[in-house]
Coordinates of N, CA and C in Angstrom, one line a residue:
Chain A
X837 N 7.7 -2.3 -12.6 CA 6.3 -2.2 -12.2 C 5.6 -1.1 -13.0
X838 N 4.3 -1.4 -13.3 CA 3.5 -0.4 -14.1 C 3.1 0.7 -13.1
X839 N 3.3 1.9 -13.5 CA 2.9 3.1 -12.7 C 1.5 3.5 -13.1
X840 N 0.6 3.8 -12.2 CA -0.7 4.2 -12.5 C -0.8 5.7 -12.0
X841 N -1.2 6.6 -12.9 CA -1.3 8.0 -12.5 C -2.7 8.5 -12.6
X842 N -3.2 9.0 -11.5 CA -4.5 9.8 -11.5 C -4.1 11.2 -11.2
X843 N -4.1 12.1 -12.2 CA -3.5 13.4 -12.1 C -4.4 14.3 -11.2
X844 N -5.7 14.0 -11.2 CA -6.6 14.8 -10.3 C -6.7 14.2 -9.0
X845 N -6.2 14.8 -7.9 CA -6.3 14.2 -6.6 C -7.6 14.5 -5.9
X846 N -8.2 15.6 -6.3 CA -9.6 15.9 -5.8 C -10.4 16.7 -6.8
X847 N -11.7 16.5 -6.7 CA -12.6 17.0 -7.8 C -13.8 17.5 -7.1
X848 N -14.3 18.7 -7.4 CA -15.6 19.2 -6.8 C -16.6 19.2 -7.9
X849 N -17.8 18.7 -7.5 CA -18.9 18.7 -8.5 C -20.2 18.8 -7.7
X850 N -21.3 19.1 -8.5 CA -22.6 19.3 -7.9 C -23.5 18.1 -8.2
X851 N -24.5 17.9 -7.4 CA -25.4 16.8 -7.6 C -26.0 16.9 -9.0
X852 N -26.1 15.8 -9.7 CA -26.6 15.8 -11.1 C -25.6 16.1 -12.1
X853 N -24.4 16.4 -11.8 CA -23.3 16.7 -12.7 C -22.9 15.4 -13.4
X854 N -22.2 15.5 -14.5 CA -21.5 14.4 -15.2 C -20.0 14.6 -14.8
X855 N -19.5 13.6 -14.2 CA -18.1 13.6 -13.7 C -17.2 12.6 -14.4
X856 N -16.0 13.0 -14.8 CA -15.1 12.1 -15.4 C -13.8 12.1 -14.7
X857 N -13.3 10.9 -14.3 CA -12.1 10.7 -13.6 C -11.1 10.0 -14.5
X858 N -9.9 10.5 -14.6 CA -8.9 9.9 -15.5 C -7.8 9.1 -14.8
X859 N -7.2 8.2 -15.6 CA -6.2 7.3 -15.1 C -5.3 7.0 -16.3
X860 N -4.0 7.1 -16.0 CA -3.0 6.8 -17.1 C -2.0 5.8 -16.6
X861 N -1.7 4.8 -17.4 CA -0.7 3.8 -17.1 C 0.6 4.1 -17.8
X862 N 1.7 3.6 -17.2 CA 3.0 3.9 -17.7 C 3.4 3.1 -18.9
X863 N 2.5 2.1 -19.2 CA 2.7 1.3 -20.5 C 1.3 0.8 -20.9
X864 N 1.2 0.3 -22.1 CA 0.0 -0.3 -22.5 C -0.5 -1.4 -21.6
X865 N -1.7 -1.4 -21.1 CA -2.2 -2.4 -20.2 C -3.4 -3.2 -20.8
X866 N -3.6 -3.0 -22.1 CA -4.5 -3.9 -22.9 C -5.9 -4.0 -22.3
X867 N -6.4 -2.9 -21.8 CA -7.7 -2.8 -21.2 C -7.9 -3.5 -19.9
X868 N -6.8 -4.0 -19.3 CA -6.9 -4.6 -18.0 C -6.9 -3.5 -16.9
X869 N -8.0 -2.7 -16.9 CA -8.1 -1.6 -16.0 C -9.4 -1.7 -15.2
X870 N -9.3 -1.5 -13.9 CA -10.4 -1.7 -13.0 C -10.6 -0.5 -12.1
X871 N -11.8 -0.2 -11.7 CA -12.1 1.0 -10.9 C -12.8 0.6 -9.6
X872 N -12.4 1.2 -8.5 CA -12.9 0.9 -7.2 C -13.4 2.2 -6.6
X873 N -14.4 2.1 -5.7 CA -14.9 3.2 -4.9 C -14.6 3.0 -3.5
X874 N -14.0 3.9 -2.8 CA -13.7 3.8 -1.4 C -14.5 4.9 -0.6
X875 N -15.4 4.5 0.3 CA -16.1 5.4 1.1 C -15.3 5.9 2.3
X876 N -15.7 7.1 2.9 CA -14.9 7.6 4.0 C -14.7 6.6 5.2
X877 N -15.6 5.7 5.3 CA -15.4 4.7 6.4 C -14.5 3.5 6.0
X878 N -13.9 3.6 4.8 CA -12.9 2.6 4.4 C -13.5 1.5 3.5
X879 N -14.8 1.4 3.4 CA -15.4 0.4 2.6 C -15.0 0.5 1.1
X880 N -14.5 -0.6 0.5 CA -14.1 -0.5 -0.9 C -15.0 -1.5 -1.7
X881 N -15.4 -0.9 -2.8 CA -16.3 -1.7 -3.7 C -15.8 -1.6 -5.2
X882 N -15.9 -2.8 -5.9 CA -15.6 -2.8 -7.3 C -16.7 -2.1 -8.1
X883 N -16.3 -1.3 -9.0 CA -17.3 -0.6 -9.9 C -17.3 -1.2 -11.3
X884 N -16.1 -1.2 -11.8 CA -15.9 -1.6 -13.2 C -14.6 -2.4 -13.4
X885 N -14.7 -3.5 -14.2 CA -13.5 -4.2 -14.5 C -13.3 -4.3 -16.0
X886 N -12.1 -4.6 -16.4 CA -11.7 -4.7 -17.8 C -12.3 -3.5 -18.6
X887 N -11.9 -2.3 -18.1 CA -12.2 -1.0 -18.7 C -13.7 -0.6 -18.6
X888 N -14.6 -1.5 -19.0 CA -16.0 -1.0 -19.2 C -17.0 -2.0 -18.7
X889 N -16.6 -3.1 -18.1 CA -17.6 -4.1 -17.6 C -18.1 -3.7 -16.2
X890 N -19.4 -3.5 -16.1 CA -20.0 -3.1 -14.9 C -20.2 -4.3 -13.9
X891 N -19.7 -4.1 -12.7 CA -19.8 -5.2 -11.7 C -21.3 -5.3 -11.3
X892 N -21.7 -6.5 -10.9 CA -23.0 -6.8 -10.5 C -23.5 -5.8 -9.4
X893 N -24.7 -5.2 -9.7 CA -25.3 -4.4 -8.7 C -24.8 -2.9 -8.7
X894 N -23.9 -2.6 -9.6 CA -23.4 -1.2 -9.7 C -24.4 -0.4 -10.6
X895 N -24.8 0.8 -10.1 CA -25.7 1.6 -10.9 C -25.2 1.9 -12.3
X896 N -26.1 2.0 -13.3 CA -25.7 2.2 -14.7 C -25.2 3.6 -14.9
X897 N -25.3 4.5 -14.0 CA -24.8 5.8 -14.2 C -23.2 5.8 -14.2
X898 N -22.7 4.7 -13.7 CA -21.2 4.5 -13.8 C -20.8 3.8 -15.1
X899 N -19.8 4.3 -15.8 CA -19.3 3.7 -17.0 C -17.8 4.0 -17.1
X900 N -17.2 3.1 -17.9 CA -15.8 3.2 -18.1 C -15.4 3.1 -19.5
X901 N -14.3 3.7 -19.9 CA -13.8 3.7 -21.3 C -12.3 3.8 -21.3
X902 N -11.7 3.6 -22.5 CA -10.3 3.8 -22.6 C -9.6 2.7 -23.4
X903 N -8.4 2.9 -23.6 CA -7.6 1.9 -24.3 C -6.1 2.2 -24.1
X904 N -5.2 1.3 -24.4 CA -3.8 1.5 -24.4 C -3.3 1.9 -23.0
X905 N -3.0 3.2 -22.8 CA -2.5 3.7 -21.5 C -3.5 4.7 -20.9
X906 N -4.5 5.1 -21.5 CA -5.4 6.1 -21.0 C -6.9 5.6 -20.8
X907 N -7.4 5.8 -19.6 CA -8.7 5.3 -19.2 C -9.4 6.3 -18.4
X908 N -10.8 6.2 -18.4 CA -11.6 7.1 -17.6 C -12.8 6.4 -17.0
X909 N -13.2 6.9 -15.9 CA -14.5 6.5 -15.3 C -15.4 7.7 -15.3
X910 N -16.7 7.5 -15.7 CA -17.6 8.6 -15.8 C -18.8 8.2 -14.9
X911 N -19.3 9.2 -14.2 CA -20.5 9.1 -13.4 C -21.5 10.1 -14.1
X912 N -22.6 9.6 -14.6 CA -23.4 10.4 -15.5 C -24.3 11.4 -14.8
X913 N -24.7 11.1 -13.6 CA -25.7 11.9 -12.9 C -25.4 11.8 -11.4
X914 N -24.4 12.6 -10.9 CA -23.9 12.5 -9.6 C -24.9 12.5 -8.5
X915 N -24.9 11.5 -7.7 CA -25.8 11.4 -6.5 C -24.9 11.5 -5.2
X916 N -25.6 11.8 -4.2 CA -25.0 12.0 -2.9 C -24.1 10.8 -2.5
X917 N -24.6 9.6 -2.7 CA -24.0 8.4 -2.3 C -22.7 8.1 -3.1
X918 N -22.4 8.9 -4.2 CA -21.2 8.8 -5.0 C -20.0 9.5 -4.4
X919 N -20.3 10.3 -3.4 CA -19.2 11.1 -2.8 C -18.2 10.1 -2.1
X920 N -17.0 10.0 -2.6 CA -16.1 8.9 -2.2 C -14.7 9.2 -2.9
X921 N -13.8 8.3 -2.7 CA -12.5 8.3 -3.4 C -12.5 7.2 -4.4
X922 N -12.0 7.5 -5.6 CA -12.0 6.5 -6.7 C -10.6 6.1 -7.1
X923 N -10.3 4.8 -7.1 CA -9.0 4.3 -7.5 C -9.1 3.5 -8.8
X924 N -8.1 3.7 -9.6 CA -7.9 2.8 -10.7 C -6.8 1.7 -10.4
X925 N -6.9 0.6 -11.0 CA -5.9 -0.5 -10.8 C -5.7 -1.3 -12.1
X926 N -4.4 -1.5 -12.3 CA -4.1 -2.3 -13.5 C -4.0 -3.8 -13.2
X927 N -4.6 -4.6 -14.1 CA -4.6 -6.0 -13.9 C -3.8 -6.7 -15.0
X928 N -2.9 -6.0 -15.7 CA -2.2 -6.5 -16.8 C -1.0 -7.4 -16.4
X929 N -0.3 -6.9 -15.3 CA 1.0 -7.5 -15.0 C 1.1 -7.4 -13.4
X930 N 1.7 -8.5 -12.9 CA 2.1 -8.5 -11.5 C 3.4 -7.7 -11.3
X931 N 3.6 -6.9 -10.3 CA 2.6 -6.7 -9.2 C 1.5 -5.8 -9.6
X932 N 0.3 -6.1 -9.1 CA -0.8 -5.2 -9.4 C -0.6 -3.9 -8.7
X933 N -1.0 -2.8 -9.4 CA -0.7 -1.5 -8.9 C -2.0 -0.6 -9.1
X934 N -2.0 0.4 -8.2 CA -3.2 1.3 -8.1 C -2.8 2.7 -8.4
X935 N -3.7 3.5 -8.9 CA -3.5 4.9 -8.9 C -3.6 5.5 -7.5
X936 N -3.2 6.8 -7.3 CA -3.2 7.4 -6.0 C -4.6 7.8 -5.5
X937 N -5.6 7.7 -6.4 CA -7.0 8.0 -6.0 C -7.4 9.5 -6.4
X938 N -8.7 9.6 -6.7 CA -9.3 10.9 -6.9 C -10.5 11.0 -5.9
X939 N -10.4 12.0 -5.1 CA -11.4 12.3 -4.1 C -12.5 13.2 -4.7
X940 N -13.7 12.7 -4.7 CA -14.8 13.4 -5.2 C -15.6 14.1 -4.1
X941 N -15.7 15.4 -4.2 CA -16.4 16.2 -3.2 C -17.5 17.0 -3.8
X942 N -18.5 17.4 -2.9 CA -19.6 18.2 -3.4 C -19.2 19.7 -3.4
X943 N -19.6 20.3 -4.5 CA -19.3 21.8 -4.7 C -20.3 22.6 -3.8
Chain B
X1051 N -24.5 -14.5 1.0 CA -23.8 -13.6 0.2 C -22.3 -13.6 0.5
X1052 N -21.5 -13.1 -0.4 CA -20.1 -13.1 -0.2 C -19.6 -12.1 0.9
X1053 N -18.8 -12.6 1.8 CA -18.3 -11.8 2.8 C -16.9 -12.2 3.1
X1054 N -16.1 -11.2 3.4 CA -14.7 -11.4 3.9 C -14.5 -10.5 5.1
X1055 N -13.9 -11.0 6.1 CA -13.7 -10.2 7.4 C -12.3 -10.5 7.9
X1056 N -11.5 -9.4 8.1 CA -10.2 -9.4 8.6 C -10.2 -9.3 10.1
X1057 N -9.2 -10.0 10.7 CA -9.0 -9.8 12.1 C -7.5 -9.8 12.4
X1058 N -7.1 -8.9 13.3 CA -5.6 -8.8 13.5 C -5.3 -8.2 14.9
X1059 N -4.1 -8.1 15.2 CA -3.7 -7.7 16.6 C -3.9 -6.2 16.9
X1060 N -4.1 -5.4 15.9 CA -4.3 -3.9 16.2 C -3.0 -3.2 16.4
X1061 N -2.2 -3.6 17.3 CA -0.9 -2.9 17.7 C 0.2 -3.9 17.8
X1062 N 1.3 -3.6 17.1 CA 2.5 -4.5 17.1 C 3.7 -3.6 17.3
X1063 N 4.7 -4.1 18.1 CA 5.9 -3.3 18.3 C 6.9 -3.5 17.1
X1064 N 7.7 -2.4 16.9 CA 8.7 -2.5 15.8 C 9.6 -3.8 15.9
X1065 N 9.9 -4.3 14.8 CA 10.7 -5.5 14.7 C 10.0 -6.8 14.9
X1066 N 8.8 -6.7 15.4 CA 8.0 -7.9 15.7 C 7.3 -8.4 14.4
X1067 N 6.6 -9.5 14.5 CA 5.9 -10.0 13.4 C 4.4 -9.9 13.6
X1068 N 3.6 -10.1 12.5 CA 2.1 -10.0 12.7 C 1.5 -11.1 11.9
X1069 N 0.3 -11.5 12.3 CA -0.5 -12.4 11.6 C -1.9 -11.8 11.5
X1070 N -2.5 -11.7 10.3 CA -3.8 -11.3 10.1 C -4.6 -12.4 9.5
X1071 N -5.8 -12.6 9.9 CA -6.7 -13.6 9.4 C -7.8 -13.0 8.6
X1072 N -8.1 -13.6 7.5 CA -9.3 -13.2 6.7 C -10.2 -14.4 6.7
X1073 N -11.4 -14.3 7.3 CA -12.4 -15.3 7.3 C -13.5 -15.0 6.3
X1074 N -13.7 -16.0 5.4 CA -14.6 -15.8 4.3 C -15.9 -16.6 4.4
X1075 N -16.9 -16.1 3.8 CA -18.2 -16.9 3.7 C -18.9 -16.6 2.4
X1076 N -19.8 -17.5 2.0 CA -20.5 -17.3 0.8 C -19.8 -17.8 -0.4
X1077 N -18.6 -18.3 -0.3 CA -17.8 -18.9 -1.4 C -16.7 -19.8 -0.8
X1078 N -16.2 -20.7 -1.7 CA -15.1 -21.6 -1.2 C -13.8 -21.2 -1.6
X1079 N -12.8 -21.3 -0.7 CA -11.4 -21.0 -1.1 C -10.8 -22.0 -2.0
X1080 N -11.5 -23.1 -2.3 CA -11.0 -24.0 -3.3 C -11.4 -23.6 -4.7
X1081 N -12.2 -22.5 -4.8 CA -12.6 -22.1 -6.1 C -12.2 -20.6 -6.4
X1082 N -11.8 -19.9 -5.4 CA -11.4 -18.5 -5.6 C -10.1 -18.2 -4.9
X1083 N -9.3 -17.3 -5.6 CA -8.1 -16.7 -5.0 C -8.5 -15.6 -4.1
X1084 N -7.6 -15.3 -3.1 CA -7.8 -14.1 -2.2 C -6.5 -13.3 -2.2
X1085 N -6.7 -12.0 -2.3 CA -5.6 -11.1 -2.3 C -5.5 -10.3 -1.0
X1086 N -4.3 -9.8 -0.7 CA -4.1 -8.8 0.4 C -3.7 -7.5 -0.2
X1087 N -4.3 -6.4 0.3 CA -4.0 -5.1 -0.1 C -3.9 -4.2 1.2
X1088 N -3.0 -3.3 1.2 CA -2.9 -2.4 2.4 C -3.0 -0.9 2.0
X1089 N -3.3 -0.1 3.0 CA -3.4 1.3 2.7 C -2.9 2.1 3.9
X1090 N -1.7 2.7 3.8 CA -1.2 3.5 5.0 C -2.2 4.7 5.2
X1091 N -2.2 5.3 6.3 CA -3.1 6.4 6.6 C -2.9 7.6 5.6
X1092 N -4.0 8.0 5.0 CA -4.0 9.1 4.1 C -3.3 8.8 2.8
X1093 N -3.0 7.6 2.5 CA -2.3 7.2 1.2 C -3.1 6.3 0.4
X1094 N -2.4 5.8 -0.7 CA -3.1 5.0 -1.7 C -3.0 3.5 -1.3
X1095 N -3.5 2.7 -2.2 CA -3.5 1.2 -2.0 C -2.3 0.5 -2.6
X1096 N -1.8 -0.5 -1.8 CA -0.7 -1.3 -2.2 C -1.0 -2.7 -2.2
X1097 N -0.8 -3.4 -3.3 CA -1.1 -4.8 -3.4 C 0.1 -5.6 -2.7
X1098 N -0.3 -6.6 -1.9 CA 0.7 -7.3 -1.2 C 1.0 -8.7 -1.8
X1099 N -0.1 -9.4 -2.1 CA 0.1 -10.7 -2.7 C -1.3 -11.4 -2.8
X1100 N -1.2 -12.6 -3.3 CA -2.4 -13.4 -3.5 C -2.1 -14.9 -3.3
X1101 N -3.1 -15.6 -2.8 CA -3.1 -17.1 -2.7 C -4.2 -17.6 -3.6
X1102 N -3.8 -18.4 -4.5 CA -4.8 -18.9 -5.5 C -5.6 -20.1 -5.0
X1103 N -6.6 -20.4 -5.7 CA -7.5 -21.5 -5.2 C -6.7 -22.8 -5.0
X1104 N -5.7 -23.1 -5.9 CA -4.9 -24.3 -5.8 C -3.9 -24.2 -4.7
X1105 N -3.7 -23.1 -4.1 CA -2.7 -22.9 -3.0 C -1.4 -22.2 -3.4
X1106 N -1.2 -22.0 -4.7 CA 0.0 -21.3 -5.1 C -0.1 -19.8 -4.7
X1107 N 1.0 -19.1 -4.6 CA 1.0 -17.7 -4.2 C 1.9 -16.9 -5.1
X1108 N 1.6 -15.6 -5.2 CA 2.4 -14.5 -5.8 C 2.5 -13.4 -4.8
X1109 N 3.7 -12.8 -4.7 CA 3.9 -11.7 -3.8 C 4.4 -10.5 -4.5
X1110 N 4.2 -9.3 -3.9 CA 4.8 -8.1 -4.3 C 6.3 -8.2 -4.0
X1111 N 7.1 -8.1 -5.0 CA 8.6 -8.4 -4.8 C 9.2 -7.4 -3.8
X1112 N 8.6 -6.2 -3.6 CA 9.1 -5.2 -2.7 C 9.0 -5.7 -1.2
X1113 N 8.1 -6.7 -1.0 CA 7.8 -7.1 0.3 C 8.0 -8.6 0.5
X1114 N 8.4 -9.3 -0.6 CA 8.4 -10.8 -0.6 C 9.2 -11.4 0.5
X1115 N 10.3 -10.8 0.8 CA 11.2 -11.4 1.8 C 10.6 -11.4 3.2
X1116 N 9.6 -10.6 3.4 CA 8.9 -10.5 4.8 C 7.5 -11.0 4.8
X1117 N 7.0 -11.5 3.7 CA 5.6 -11.9 3.6 C 5.4 -13.4 3.4
X1118 N 4.3 -13.8 4.0 CA 3.9 -15.2 3.7 C 2.3 -15.2 3.7
X1119 N 1.7 -15.8 2.7 CA 0.3 -16.0 2.7 C 0.0 -17.5 2.6
X1120 N -1.0 -17.9 3.5 CA -1.4 -19.3 3.5 C -2.9 -19.4 3.8
X1121 N -3.4 -20.6 3.8 CA -4.8 -20.7 4.0 C -5.2 -22.1 4.6
X1122 N -6.4 -22.1 5.2 CA -7.0 -23.3 5.6 C -8.4 -23.4 5.0
X1123 N -8.5 -24.2 3.9 CA -9.7 -24.3 3.2 C -10.9 -24.8 4.0
X1124 N -10.6 -25.7 4.9 CA -11.7 -26.3 5.7 C -12.3 -25.3 6.7
X1125 N -11.5 -24.3 7.1 CA -11.9 -23.2 8.0 C -12.3 -22.0 7.3
X1126 N -12.2 -21.9 6.0 CA -12.5 -20.8 5.2 C -11.6 -19.5 5.6
X1127 N -10.4 -19.8 5.9 CA -9.5 -18.7 6.4 C -8.2 -18.6 5.6
X1128 N -7.9 -17.3 5.4 CA -6.6 -17.0 4.7 C -5.8 -16.2 5.7
X1129 N -4.5 -16.5 5.7 CA -3.6 -15.9 6.7 C -2.5 -15.0 6.0
X1130 N -2.3 -13.8 6.5 CA -1.2 -13.0 6.1 C -0.2 -12.9 7.2
X1131 N 1.1 -13.3 7.0 CA 2.1 -13.1 8.0 C 3.2 -12.3 7.5
X1132 N 3.6 -11.3 8.3 CA 4.7 -10.4 7.9 C 5.6 -10.2 9.1
X1133 N 6.9 -10.3 8.8 CA 7.9 -10.1 9.9 C 8.7 -8.9 9.8
X1134 N 9.5 -8.6 10.8 CA 10.4 -7.4 10.8 C 9.6 -6.1 10.6
X1135 N 8.5 -6.0 11.3 CA 7.6 -4.8 11.1 C 8.3 -3.5 11.4
X1136 N 8.0 -2.5 10.6 CA 8.5 -1.1 10.9 C 7.3 -0.2 10.9
X1137 N 7.6 1.1 11.3 CA 6.5 2.0 11.5 C 5.8 2.3 10.2
X1138 N 6.5 2.2 9.0 CA 5.8 2.4 7.8 C 5.0 1.2 7.3
X1139 N 4.9 0.2 8.1 CA 3.9 -0.9 7.9 C 2.6 -0.6 8.5
X1140 N 2.5 0.5 9.2 CA 1.2 1.0 9.8 C 0.2 1.2 8.6
X1141 N -0.9 0.6 8.7 CA -1.8 0.7 7.6 C -3.1 0.0 7.9
X1142 N -4.1 0.2 7.0 CA -5.3 -0.7 7.0 C -5.0 -1.8 6.1
X1143 N -5.3 -3.0 6.6 CA -5.0 -4.2 5.7 C -6.3 -4.8 5.3
X1144 N -6.5 -5.0 4.0 CA -7.7 -5.6 3.4 C -7.4 -7.0 2.8
X1145 N -8.4 -7.9 2.9 CA -8.4 -9.0 2.0 C -9.5 -8.8 1.0
X1146 N -9.3 -9.4 -0.2 CA -10.2 -9.2 -1.3 C -10.3 -10.4 -2.2
X1147 N -11.4 -10.7 -2.6 CA -11.6 -11.9 -3.5 C -11.2 -11.6 -4.9
X1148 N -10.5 -12.5 -5.6 CA -10.2 -12.4 -7.0 C -11.5 -12.7 -7.8
X1149 N -11.8 -11.8 -8.7 CA -13.0 -11.9 -9.5 C -12.7 -13.1 -10.5
X1150 N -13.6 -14.1 -10.5 CA -13.4 -15.3 -11.3 C -14.2 -15.2 -12.6
X1151 N -13.6 -14.5 -13.5 CA -14.1 -14.5 -14.9 C -12.9 -14.8 -15.8
X1152 N -13.1 -14.6 -17.1 CA -11.9 -14.8 -18.0 C -10.9 -13.7 -17.9
X1153 N -11.3 -12.6 -17.2 CA -10.5 -11.5 -17.0 C -9.7 -11.7 -15.6
X1154 N -8.4 -11.6 -15.7 CA -7.7 -11.8 -14.4 C -7.4 -10.6 -13.6
X1155 N -7.0 -10.8 -12.3 CA -6.4 -9.8 -11.5 C -7.3 -8.5 -11.3
X1156 N -8.5 -8.8 -10.8 CA -9.3 -7.7 -10.2 C -10.0 -8.3 -8.9
X1157 N -10.5 -7.4 -8.1 CA -11.0 -7.8 -6.8 C -12.5 -7.5 -6.7
X1158 N -13.3 -8.5 -6.7 CA -14.8 -8.2 -6.8 C -15.4 -8.0 -5.5
X1159 N -14.9 -8.5 -4.4 CA -15.4 -8.2 -3.0 C -14.3 -8.0 -2.1
X1160 N -14.5 -7.1 -1.2 CA -13.4 -6.7 -0.2 C -14.0 -6.9 1.2
X1161 N -13.0 -7.1 2.1 CA -13.4 -7.1 3.5 C -13.4 -5.6 4.0
X1162 N -13.8 -5.4 5.2 CA -13.9 -4.1 5.8 C -12.6 -3.5 6.2
X1163 N -11.6 -4.4 6.3 CA -10.2 -4.0 6.6 C -10.0 -4.1 8.1
X1164 N -8.7 -4.2 8.5 CA -8.3 -4.2 9.9 C -7.1 -3.3 10.0
X1165 N -7.1 -2.5 11.0 CA -6.1 -1.5 11.2 C -4.9 -2.1 12.0
X1166 N -3.7 -1.8 11.5 CA -2.5 -2.3 12.2 C -1.7 -1.0 12.4
X1167 N -1.3 -0.9 13.7 CA -0.4 0.2 14.1 C 0.9 -0.4 14.6
X1168 N 2.1 0.0 14.0 CA 3.4 -0.5 14.5 C 4.0 0.7 15.3
X1169 N 4.1 0.4 16.6 CA 4.6 1.4 17.5 C 5.1 0.8 18.8
X1170 N 6.1 1.5 19.4 CA 6.5 1.0 20.7 C 5.8 1.6 21.8

């Protein structure tokens, strides 16, 4: 199975900050990397798929980049509604696997 | 609009089996696959399996012997069945739609989740 590592389990930032969340795969996943946002009430939403493609309705302050084994999600201008936990997920090979999540908190 | 909603028993005794239903609207199960994902309390997400539009399935090999996913297209329902439940099966269970683009294996819409507690 492909292991997905999010080395930062929690991150503190201020409103308006630029925030970057990282994710590393245990092998090359050929850009098949997706990002999800989970709110404290458990609601999960897709943000970005295939490394950098923005899902419909997702604000443009979210962006993704990366290649090979290393990927990142950037929030360019942090807003209150972005306070959540962010998970990466590889879609290269079954079984599909997720990172452990990065919890974003307000400083 | 696209919606998925899980419903389940809430509480199940150890060694028993469970069935969770995902009822969808705003799209057809004959056109989209549906995945199951779970999240134990305070932990990360675990992919369980998928039923594709044509009815074929893929499972997480770690759970395959205990899992079964099926569907009723006419009722817009997908079913997750798991047997021999243990306390570490306690989790929030989500169903999620497969994103239908040329890119495979991502989930574009999720249900709200249903909580399952395995306890005597």
